[in-house]
Backbone as ProteinMPNN parsed JSONL, in Angstrom:
{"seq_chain_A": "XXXXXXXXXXXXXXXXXXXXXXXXXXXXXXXXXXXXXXXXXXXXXXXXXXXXXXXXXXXXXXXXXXXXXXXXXXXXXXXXXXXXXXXXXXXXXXXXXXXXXXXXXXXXXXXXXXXXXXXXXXXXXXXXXXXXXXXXXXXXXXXXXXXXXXXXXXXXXXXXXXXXXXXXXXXXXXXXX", "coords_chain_A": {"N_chain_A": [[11.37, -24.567, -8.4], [11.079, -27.006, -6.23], [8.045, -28.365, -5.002], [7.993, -29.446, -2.221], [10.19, -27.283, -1.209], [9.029, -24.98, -1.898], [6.981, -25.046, 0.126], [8.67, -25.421, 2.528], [9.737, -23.243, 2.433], [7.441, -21.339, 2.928], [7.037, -21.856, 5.596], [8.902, -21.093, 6.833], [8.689, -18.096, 6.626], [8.368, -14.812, 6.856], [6.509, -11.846, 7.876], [5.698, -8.06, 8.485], [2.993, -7.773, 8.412], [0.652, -8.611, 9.609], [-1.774, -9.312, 8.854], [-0.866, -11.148, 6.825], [0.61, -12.546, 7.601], [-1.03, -14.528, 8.497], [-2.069, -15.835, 6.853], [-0.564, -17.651, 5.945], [-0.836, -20.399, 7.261], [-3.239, -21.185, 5.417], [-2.38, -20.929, 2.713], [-0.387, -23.4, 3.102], [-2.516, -25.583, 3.67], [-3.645, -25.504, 1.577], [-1.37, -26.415, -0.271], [-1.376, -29.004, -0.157], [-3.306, -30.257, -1.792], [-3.275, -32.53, -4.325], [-3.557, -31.828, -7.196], [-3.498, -28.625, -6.749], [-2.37, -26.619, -8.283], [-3.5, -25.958, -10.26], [-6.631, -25.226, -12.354], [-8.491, -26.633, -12.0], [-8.841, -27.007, -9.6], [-11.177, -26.137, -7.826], [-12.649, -24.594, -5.772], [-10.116, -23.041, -5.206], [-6.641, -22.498, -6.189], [-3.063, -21.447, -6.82], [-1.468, -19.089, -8.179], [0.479, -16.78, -9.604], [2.27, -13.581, -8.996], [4.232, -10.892, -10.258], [5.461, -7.641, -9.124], [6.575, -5.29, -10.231], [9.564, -2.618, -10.439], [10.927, 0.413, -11.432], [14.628, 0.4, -11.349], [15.499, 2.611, -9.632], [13.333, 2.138, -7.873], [11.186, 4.157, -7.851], [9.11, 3.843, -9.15], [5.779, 1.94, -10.204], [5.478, -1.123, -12.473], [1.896, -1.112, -13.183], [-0.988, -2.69, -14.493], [-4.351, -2.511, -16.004], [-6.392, -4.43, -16.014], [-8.299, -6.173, -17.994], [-10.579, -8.219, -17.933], [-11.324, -8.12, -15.411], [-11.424, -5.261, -14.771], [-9.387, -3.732, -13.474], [-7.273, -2.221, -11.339], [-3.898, -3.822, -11.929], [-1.262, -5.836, -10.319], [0.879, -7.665, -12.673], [-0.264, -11.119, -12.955], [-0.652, -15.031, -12.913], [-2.234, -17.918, -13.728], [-0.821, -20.801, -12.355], [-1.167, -23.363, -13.734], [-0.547, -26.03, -13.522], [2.377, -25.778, -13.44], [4.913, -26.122, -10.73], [6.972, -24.591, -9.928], [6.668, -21.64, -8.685], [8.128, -18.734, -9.254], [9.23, -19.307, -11.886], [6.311, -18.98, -12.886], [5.542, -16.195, -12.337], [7.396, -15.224, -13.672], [6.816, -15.691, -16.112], [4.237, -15.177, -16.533], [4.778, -12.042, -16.283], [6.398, -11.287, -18.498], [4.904, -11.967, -20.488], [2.031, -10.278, -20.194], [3.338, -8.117, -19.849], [5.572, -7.769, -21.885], [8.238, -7.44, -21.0], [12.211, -7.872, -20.639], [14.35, -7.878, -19.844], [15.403, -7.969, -16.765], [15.522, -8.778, -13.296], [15.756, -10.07, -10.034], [14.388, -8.826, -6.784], [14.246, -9.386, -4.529], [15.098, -12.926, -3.202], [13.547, -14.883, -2.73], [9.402, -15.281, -3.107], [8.165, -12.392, -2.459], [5.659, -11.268, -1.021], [2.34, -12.604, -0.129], [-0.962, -13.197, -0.894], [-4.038, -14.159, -0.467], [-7.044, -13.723, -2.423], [-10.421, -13.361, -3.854], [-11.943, -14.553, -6.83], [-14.424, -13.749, -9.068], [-17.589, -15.396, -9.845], [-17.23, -15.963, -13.165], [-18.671, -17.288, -16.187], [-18.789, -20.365, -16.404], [-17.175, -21.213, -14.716], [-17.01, -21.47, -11.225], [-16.879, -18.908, -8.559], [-13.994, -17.988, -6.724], [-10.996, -18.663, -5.293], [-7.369, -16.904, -4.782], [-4.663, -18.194, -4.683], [-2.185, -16.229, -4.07], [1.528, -16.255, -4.75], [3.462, -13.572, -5.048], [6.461, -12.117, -6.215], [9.181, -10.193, -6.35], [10.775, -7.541, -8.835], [13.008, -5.886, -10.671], [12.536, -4.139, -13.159], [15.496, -3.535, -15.993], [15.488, -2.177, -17.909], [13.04, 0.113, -18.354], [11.465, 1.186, -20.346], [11.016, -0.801, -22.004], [8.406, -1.996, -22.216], [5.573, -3.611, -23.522], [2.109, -3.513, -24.223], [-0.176, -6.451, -23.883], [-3.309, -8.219, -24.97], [-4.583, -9.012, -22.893], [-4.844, -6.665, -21.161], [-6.418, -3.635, -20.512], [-4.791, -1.194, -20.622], [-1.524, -0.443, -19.715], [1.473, 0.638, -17.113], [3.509, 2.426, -16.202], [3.252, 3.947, -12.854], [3.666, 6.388, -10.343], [5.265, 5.73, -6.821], [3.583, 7.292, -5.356], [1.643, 7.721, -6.565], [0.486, 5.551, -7.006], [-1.496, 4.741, -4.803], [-4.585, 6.476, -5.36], [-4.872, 5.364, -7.987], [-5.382, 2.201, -7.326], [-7.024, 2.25, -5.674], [-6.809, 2.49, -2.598], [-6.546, -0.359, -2.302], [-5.708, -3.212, 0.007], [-4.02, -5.099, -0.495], [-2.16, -4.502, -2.651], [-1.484, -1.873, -1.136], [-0.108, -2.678, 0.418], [2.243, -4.225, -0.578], [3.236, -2.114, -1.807], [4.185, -0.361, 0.334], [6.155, -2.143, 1.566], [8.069, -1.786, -0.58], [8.881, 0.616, -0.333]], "CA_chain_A": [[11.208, -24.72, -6.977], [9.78, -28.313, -6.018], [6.833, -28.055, -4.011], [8.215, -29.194, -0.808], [10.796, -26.038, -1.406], [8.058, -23.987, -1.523], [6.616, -25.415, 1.831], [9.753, -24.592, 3.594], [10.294, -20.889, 2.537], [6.269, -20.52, 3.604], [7.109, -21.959, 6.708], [9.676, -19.714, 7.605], [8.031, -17.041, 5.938], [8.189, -13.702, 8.109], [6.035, -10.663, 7.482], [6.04, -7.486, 9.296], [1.699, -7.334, 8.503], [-0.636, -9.646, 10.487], [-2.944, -10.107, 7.901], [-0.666, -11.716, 5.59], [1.284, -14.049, 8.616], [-2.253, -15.123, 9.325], [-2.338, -16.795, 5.366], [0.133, -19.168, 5.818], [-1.412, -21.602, 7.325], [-4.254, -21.495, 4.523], [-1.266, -21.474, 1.778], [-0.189, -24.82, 3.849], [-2.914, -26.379, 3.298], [-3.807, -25.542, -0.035], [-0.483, -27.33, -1.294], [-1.612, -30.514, 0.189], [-3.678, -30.662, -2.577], [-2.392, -32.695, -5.597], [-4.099, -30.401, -7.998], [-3.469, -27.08, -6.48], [-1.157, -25.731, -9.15], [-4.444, -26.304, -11.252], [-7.511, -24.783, -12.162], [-9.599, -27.862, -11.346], [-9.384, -27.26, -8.043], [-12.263, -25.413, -8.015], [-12.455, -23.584, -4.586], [-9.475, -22.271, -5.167], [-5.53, -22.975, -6.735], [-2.171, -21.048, -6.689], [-1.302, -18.417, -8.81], [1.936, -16.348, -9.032], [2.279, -12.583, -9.821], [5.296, -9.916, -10.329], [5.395, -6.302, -8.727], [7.596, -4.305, -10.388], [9.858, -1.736, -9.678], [12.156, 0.524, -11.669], [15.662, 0.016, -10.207], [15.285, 3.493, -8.248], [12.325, 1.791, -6.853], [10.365, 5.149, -7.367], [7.504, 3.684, -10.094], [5.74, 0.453, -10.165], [4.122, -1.344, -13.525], [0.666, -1.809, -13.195], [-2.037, -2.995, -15.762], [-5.945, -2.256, -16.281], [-6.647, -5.709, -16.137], [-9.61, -5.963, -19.033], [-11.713, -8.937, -17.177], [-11.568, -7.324, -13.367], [-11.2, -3.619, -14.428], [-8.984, -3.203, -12.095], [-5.458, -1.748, -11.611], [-3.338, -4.974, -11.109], [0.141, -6.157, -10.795], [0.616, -8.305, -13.969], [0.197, -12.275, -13.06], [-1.732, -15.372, -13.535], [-2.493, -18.96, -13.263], [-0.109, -21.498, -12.305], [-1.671, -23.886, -15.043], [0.446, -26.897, -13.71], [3.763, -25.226, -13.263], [5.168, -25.975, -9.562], [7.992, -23.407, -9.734], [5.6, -20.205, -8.564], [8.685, -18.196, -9.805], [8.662, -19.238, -13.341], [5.39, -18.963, -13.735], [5.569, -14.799, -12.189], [8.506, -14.452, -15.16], [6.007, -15.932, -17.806], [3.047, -13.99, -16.779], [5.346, -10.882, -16.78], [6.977, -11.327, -19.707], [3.577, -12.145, -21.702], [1.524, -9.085, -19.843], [4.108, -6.295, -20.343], [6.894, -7.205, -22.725], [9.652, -7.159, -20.523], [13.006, -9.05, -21.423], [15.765, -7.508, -19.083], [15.251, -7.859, -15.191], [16.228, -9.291, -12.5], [14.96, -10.648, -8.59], [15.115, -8.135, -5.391], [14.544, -10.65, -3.467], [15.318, -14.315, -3.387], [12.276, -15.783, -3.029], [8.473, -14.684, -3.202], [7.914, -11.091, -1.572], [4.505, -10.915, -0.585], [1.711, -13.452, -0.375], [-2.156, -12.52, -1.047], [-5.421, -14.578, -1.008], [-8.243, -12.832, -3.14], [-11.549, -13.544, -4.423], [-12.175, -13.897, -8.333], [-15.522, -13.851, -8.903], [-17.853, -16.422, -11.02], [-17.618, -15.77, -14.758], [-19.41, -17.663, -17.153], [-19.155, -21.312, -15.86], [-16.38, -20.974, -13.671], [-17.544, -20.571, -10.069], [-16.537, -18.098, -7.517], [-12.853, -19.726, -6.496], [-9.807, -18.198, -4.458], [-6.094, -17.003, -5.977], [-3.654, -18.157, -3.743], [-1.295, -15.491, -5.288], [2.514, -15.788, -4.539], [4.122, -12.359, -5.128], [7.87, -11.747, -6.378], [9.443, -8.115, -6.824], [11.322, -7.838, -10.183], [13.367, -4.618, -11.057], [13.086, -3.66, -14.093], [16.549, -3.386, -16.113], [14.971, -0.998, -19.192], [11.318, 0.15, -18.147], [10.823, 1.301, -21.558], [10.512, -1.972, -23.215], [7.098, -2.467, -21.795], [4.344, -3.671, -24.847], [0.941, -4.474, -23.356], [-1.377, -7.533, -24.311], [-4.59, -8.36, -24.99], [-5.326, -9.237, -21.06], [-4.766, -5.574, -20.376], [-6.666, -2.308, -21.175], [-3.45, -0.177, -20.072], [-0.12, -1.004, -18.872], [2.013, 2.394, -17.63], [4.441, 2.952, -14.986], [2.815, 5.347, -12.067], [5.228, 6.671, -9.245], [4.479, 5.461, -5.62], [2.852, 8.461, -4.752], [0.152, 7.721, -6.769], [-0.096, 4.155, -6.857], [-3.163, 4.401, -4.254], [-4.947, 6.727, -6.038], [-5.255, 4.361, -8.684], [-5.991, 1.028, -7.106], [-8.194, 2.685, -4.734], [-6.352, 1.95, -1.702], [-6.824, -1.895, -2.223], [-5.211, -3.173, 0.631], [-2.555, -5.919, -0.617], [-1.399, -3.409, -3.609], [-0.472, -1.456, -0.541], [0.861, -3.757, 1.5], [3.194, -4.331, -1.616], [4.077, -0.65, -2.025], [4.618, -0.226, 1.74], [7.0, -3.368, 1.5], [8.75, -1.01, -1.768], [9.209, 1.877, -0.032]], "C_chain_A": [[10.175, -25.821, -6.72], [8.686, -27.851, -4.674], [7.067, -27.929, -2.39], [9.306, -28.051, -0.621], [9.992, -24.953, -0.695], [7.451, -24.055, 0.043], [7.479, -24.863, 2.619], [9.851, -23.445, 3.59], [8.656, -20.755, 3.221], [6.33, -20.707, 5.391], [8.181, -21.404, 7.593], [9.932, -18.298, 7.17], [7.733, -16.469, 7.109], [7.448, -12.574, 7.399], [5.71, -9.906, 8.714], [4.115, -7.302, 9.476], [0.837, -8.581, 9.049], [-1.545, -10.403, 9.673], [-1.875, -11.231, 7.397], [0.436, -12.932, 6.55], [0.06, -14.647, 8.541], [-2.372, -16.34, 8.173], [-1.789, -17.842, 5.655], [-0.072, -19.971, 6.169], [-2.149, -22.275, 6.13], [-3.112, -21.987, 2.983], [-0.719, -22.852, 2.199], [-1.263, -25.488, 3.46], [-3.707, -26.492, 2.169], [-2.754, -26.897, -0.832], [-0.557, -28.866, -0.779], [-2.449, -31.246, -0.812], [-3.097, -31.178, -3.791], [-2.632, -31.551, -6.548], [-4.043, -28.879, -7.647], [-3.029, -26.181, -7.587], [-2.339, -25.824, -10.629], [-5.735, -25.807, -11.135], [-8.498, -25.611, -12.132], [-9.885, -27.908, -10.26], [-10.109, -26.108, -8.005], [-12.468, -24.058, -7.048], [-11.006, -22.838, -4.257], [-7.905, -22.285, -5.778], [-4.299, -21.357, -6.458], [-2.156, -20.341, -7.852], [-0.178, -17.217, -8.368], [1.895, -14.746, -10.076], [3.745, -11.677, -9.493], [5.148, -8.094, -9.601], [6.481, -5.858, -9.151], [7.928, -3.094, -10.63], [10.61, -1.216, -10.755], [13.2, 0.677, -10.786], [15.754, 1.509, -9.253], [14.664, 3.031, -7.468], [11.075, 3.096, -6.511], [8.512, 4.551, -8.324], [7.906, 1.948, -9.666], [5.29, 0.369, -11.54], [3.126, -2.118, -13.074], [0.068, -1.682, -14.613], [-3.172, -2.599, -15.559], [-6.059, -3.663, -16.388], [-8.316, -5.695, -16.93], [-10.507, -6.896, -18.135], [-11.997, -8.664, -15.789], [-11.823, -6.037, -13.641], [-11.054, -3.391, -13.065], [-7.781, -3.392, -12.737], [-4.714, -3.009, -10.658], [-1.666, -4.558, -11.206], [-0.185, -7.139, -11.85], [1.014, -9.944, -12.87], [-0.918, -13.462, -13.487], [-1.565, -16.726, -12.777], [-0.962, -19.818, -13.379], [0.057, -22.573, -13.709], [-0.546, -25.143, -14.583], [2.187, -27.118, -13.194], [3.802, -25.26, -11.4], [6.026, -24.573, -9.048], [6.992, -22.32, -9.389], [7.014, -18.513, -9.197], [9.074, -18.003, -11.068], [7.424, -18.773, -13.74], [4.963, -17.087, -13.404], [6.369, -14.541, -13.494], [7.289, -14.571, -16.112], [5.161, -15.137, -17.517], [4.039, -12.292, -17.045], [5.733, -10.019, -17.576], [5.922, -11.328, -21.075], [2.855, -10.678, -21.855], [2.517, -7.742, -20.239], [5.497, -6.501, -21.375], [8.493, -7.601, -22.119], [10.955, -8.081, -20.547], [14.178, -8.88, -20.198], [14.834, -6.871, -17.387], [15.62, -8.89, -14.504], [15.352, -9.539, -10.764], [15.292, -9.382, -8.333], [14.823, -8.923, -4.542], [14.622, -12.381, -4.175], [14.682, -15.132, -3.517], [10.946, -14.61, -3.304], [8.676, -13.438, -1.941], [6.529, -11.011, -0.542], [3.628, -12.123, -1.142], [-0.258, -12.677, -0.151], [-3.158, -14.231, -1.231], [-6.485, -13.912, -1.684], [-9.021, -13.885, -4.127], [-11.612, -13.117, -5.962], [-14.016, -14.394, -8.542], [-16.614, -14.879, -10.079], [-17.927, -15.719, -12.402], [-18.182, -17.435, -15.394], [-19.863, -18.946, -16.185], [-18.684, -21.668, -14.768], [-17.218, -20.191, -12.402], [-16.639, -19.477, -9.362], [-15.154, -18.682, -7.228], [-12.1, -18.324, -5.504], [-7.997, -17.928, -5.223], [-5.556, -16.972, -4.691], [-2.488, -17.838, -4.573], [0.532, -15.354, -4.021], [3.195, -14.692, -5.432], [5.487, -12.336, -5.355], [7.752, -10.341, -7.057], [10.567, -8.546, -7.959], [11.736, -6.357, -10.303], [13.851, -5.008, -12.624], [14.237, -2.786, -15.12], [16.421, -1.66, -17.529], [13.397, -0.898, -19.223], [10.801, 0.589, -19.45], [10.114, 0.503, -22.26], [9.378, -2.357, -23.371], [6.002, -2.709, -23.379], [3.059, -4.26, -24.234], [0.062, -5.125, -24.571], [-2.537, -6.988, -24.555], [-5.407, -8.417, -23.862], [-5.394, -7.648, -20.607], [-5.889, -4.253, -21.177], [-5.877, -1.234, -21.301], [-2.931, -0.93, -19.731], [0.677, 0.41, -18.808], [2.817, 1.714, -15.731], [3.659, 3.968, -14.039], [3.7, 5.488, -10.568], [4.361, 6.144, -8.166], [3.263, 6.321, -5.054], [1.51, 8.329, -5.05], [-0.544, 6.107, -7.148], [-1.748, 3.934, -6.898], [-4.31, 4.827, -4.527], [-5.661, 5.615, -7.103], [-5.934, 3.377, -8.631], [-6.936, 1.108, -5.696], [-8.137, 2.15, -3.235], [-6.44, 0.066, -1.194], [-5.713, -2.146, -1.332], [-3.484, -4.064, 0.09], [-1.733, -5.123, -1.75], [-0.472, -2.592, -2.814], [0.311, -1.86, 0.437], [2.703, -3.883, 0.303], [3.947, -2.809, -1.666], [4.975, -0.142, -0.77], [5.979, -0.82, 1.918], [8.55, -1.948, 0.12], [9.326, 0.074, -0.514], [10.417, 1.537, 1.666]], "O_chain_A": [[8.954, -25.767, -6.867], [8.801, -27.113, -3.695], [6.713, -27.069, -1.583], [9.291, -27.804, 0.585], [10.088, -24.341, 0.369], [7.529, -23.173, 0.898], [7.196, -23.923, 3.362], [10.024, -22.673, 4.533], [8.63, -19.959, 4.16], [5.836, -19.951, 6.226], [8.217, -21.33, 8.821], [10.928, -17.582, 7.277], [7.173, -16.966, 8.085], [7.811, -12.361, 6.242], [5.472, -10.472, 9.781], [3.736, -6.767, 10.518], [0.571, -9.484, 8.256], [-1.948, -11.566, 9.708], [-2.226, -12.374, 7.689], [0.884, -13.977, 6.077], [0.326, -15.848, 8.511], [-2.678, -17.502, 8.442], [-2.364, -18.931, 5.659], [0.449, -20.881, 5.523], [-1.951, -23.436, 5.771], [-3.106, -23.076, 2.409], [-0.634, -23.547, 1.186], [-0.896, -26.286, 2.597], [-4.36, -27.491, 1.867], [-3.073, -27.841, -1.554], [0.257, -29.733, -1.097], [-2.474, -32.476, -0.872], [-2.389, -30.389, -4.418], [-1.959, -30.522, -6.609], [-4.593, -28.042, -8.363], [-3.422, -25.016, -7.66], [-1.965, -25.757, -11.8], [-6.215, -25.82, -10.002], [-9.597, -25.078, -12.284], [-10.814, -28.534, -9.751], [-9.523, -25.039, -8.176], [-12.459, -22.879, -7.402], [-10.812, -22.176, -3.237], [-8.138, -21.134, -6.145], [-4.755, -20.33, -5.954], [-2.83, -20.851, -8.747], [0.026, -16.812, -7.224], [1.644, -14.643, -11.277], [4.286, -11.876, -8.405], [4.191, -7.559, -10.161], [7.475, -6.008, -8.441], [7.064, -2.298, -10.994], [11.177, -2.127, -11.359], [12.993, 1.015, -9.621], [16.121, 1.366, -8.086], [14.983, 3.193, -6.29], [10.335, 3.17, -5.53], [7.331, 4.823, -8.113], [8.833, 1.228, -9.296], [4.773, 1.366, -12.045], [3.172, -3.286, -12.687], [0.396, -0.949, -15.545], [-3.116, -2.065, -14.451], [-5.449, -3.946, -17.419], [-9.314, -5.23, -16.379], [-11.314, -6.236, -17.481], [-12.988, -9.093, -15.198], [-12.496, -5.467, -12.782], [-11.75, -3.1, -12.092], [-7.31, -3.998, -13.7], [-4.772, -3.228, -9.448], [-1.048, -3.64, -11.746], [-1.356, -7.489, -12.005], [2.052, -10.075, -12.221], [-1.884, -13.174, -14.193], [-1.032, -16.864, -11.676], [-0.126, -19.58, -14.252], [1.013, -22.622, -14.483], [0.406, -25.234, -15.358], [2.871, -28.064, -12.802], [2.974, -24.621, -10.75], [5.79, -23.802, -8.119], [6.279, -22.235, -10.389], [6.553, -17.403, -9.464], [9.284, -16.876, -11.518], [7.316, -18.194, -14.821], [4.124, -16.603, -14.165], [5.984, -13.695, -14.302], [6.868, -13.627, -16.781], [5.151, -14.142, -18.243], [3.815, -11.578, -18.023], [5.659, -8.793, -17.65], [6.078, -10.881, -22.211], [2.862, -9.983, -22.871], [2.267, -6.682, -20.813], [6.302, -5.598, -21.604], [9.524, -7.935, -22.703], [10.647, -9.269, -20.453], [14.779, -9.861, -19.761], [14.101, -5.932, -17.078], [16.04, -9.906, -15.058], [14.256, -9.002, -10.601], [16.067, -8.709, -9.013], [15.592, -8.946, -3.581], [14.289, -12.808, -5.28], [14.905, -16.112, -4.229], [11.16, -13.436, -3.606], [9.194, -13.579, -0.833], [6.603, -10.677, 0.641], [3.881, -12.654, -2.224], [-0.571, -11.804, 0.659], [-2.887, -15.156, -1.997], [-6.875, -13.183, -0.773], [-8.593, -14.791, -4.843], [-11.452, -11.98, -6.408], [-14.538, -15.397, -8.056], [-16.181, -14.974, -11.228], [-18.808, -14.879, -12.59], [-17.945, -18.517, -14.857], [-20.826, -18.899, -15.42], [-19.306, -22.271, -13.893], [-17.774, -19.094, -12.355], [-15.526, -19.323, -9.865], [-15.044, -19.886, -7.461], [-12.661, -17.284, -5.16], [-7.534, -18.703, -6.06], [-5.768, -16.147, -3.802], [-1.905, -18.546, -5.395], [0.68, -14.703, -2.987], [3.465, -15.013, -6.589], [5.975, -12.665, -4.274], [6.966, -9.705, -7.759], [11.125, -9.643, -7.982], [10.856, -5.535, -10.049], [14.771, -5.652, -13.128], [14.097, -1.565, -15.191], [17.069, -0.641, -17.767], [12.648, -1.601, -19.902], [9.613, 0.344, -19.664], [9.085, 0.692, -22.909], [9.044, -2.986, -24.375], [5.849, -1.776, -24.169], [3.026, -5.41, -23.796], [-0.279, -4.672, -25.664], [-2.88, -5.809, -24.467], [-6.571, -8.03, -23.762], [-6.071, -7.43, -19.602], [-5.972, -4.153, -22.401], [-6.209, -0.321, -22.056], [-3.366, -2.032, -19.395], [0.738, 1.205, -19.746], [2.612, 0.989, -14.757], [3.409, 5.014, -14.638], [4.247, 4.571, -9.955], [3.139, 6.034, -8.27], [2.258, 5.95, -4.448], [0.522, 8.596, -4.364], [-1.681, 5.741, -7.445], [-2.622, 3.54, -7.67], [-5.269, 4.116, -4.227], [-6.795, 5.153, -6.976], [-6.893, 3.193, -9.38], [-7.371, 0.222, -4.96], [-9.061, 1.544, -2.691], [-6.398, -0.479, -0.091], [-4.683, -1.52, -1.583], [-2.315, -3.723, 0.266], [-0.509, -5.189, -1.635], [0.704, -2.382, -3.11], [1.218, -1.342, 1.089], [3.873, -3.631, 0.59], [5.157, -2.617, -1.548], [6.11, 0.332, -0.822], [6.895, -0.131, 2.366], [9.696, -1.589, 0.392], [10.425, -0.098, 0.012], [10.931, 2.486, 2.258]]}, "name": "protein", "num_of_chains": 1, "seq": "XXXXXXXXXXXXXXXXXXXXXXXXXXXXXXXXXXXXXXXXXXXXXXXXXXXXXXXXXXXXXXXXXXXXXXXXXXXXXXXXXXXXXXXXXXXXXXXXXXXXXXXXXXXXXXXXXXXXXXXXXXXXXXXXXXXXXXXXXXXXXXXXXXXXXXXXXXXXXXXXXXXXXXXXXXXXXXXXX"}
């Protein structure tokens, strides 16, 4: 998906939550940057993650994410890559294993800004995280990484529990259900 692609679907990008219409502007002018799709851009870059579903749609997989401890969806840095949909498969595919799945939707699902916080030399920056939903074809296959402390299937119900009602997790589940 060439960049100006991407521009168009954000610009006729509909969401039913306020917060997350309100982004798109800021996603707009993020990709004006040459470097966005890059972690040079310091204050902040693009990054693309997966939410997935088994095909009932009753569990999601989340991770323990080892450097946040925190219960994520599995994704990551762009690193270059324009497509924001390739680069959700590769983080997916790296983080949990998974070989057999498929879109539920056509383009990105859900869009998130969030704060990562300074480690070492790396300052403080911004994840302009595009979101795609992915049903998983055989949830078994799952093998978790090194990036993760856990990786597990947990049913909707208890999602929030987990990620401690973090709001865009449930914006995402909300969106599921």
């Amino acid at each position: 998906m060439p960049r100006n692609e991407l521009i168009s679907q954000l610009s006729s990008y509909s969401s039913i939550f306020q917060y997350e219409r309100a982004l798109i502007p800021r996603f707009l002018s993020l990709l004006k940057y040459p470097n966005c799709f890059e972690r040079s851009l310091l204050f902040g870059h693009v990054t693309a993650s997966a939410w997935i579903t088994d095909a009932a749609r009753t569990k999601v997989l989340l991770l323990h994410h080892a450097k946040l401890d925190r219960w994520l969806q599995p994704g990551g840095h762009a690193d270059g890559e324009e497509n924001v949909s390739k680069v959700a498969i590769k983080e997916m595919t790296e983080e949990t294993g998974l070989k057999n799945f498929h879109f539920a939707h056509p383009s990105f699902f859900d869009l998130d800004i969030h704060i990562i916080p300074q480690r070492k030399e790396v300052p403080e920056h911004e994840h302009y995280d595009f979101r795609f939903h992915f049903i998983a074809v055989d949830p078994s296959e799952i093998v978790k990484n090194n990036e993760s402390l856990e990786l597990k299937w947990v049913t909707l119900d208890n999602v929030s529990q987990l990620v401690g009602n973090e709001q865009s997790i449930m914006r995402m589940l909300e969106k599921t259900k």
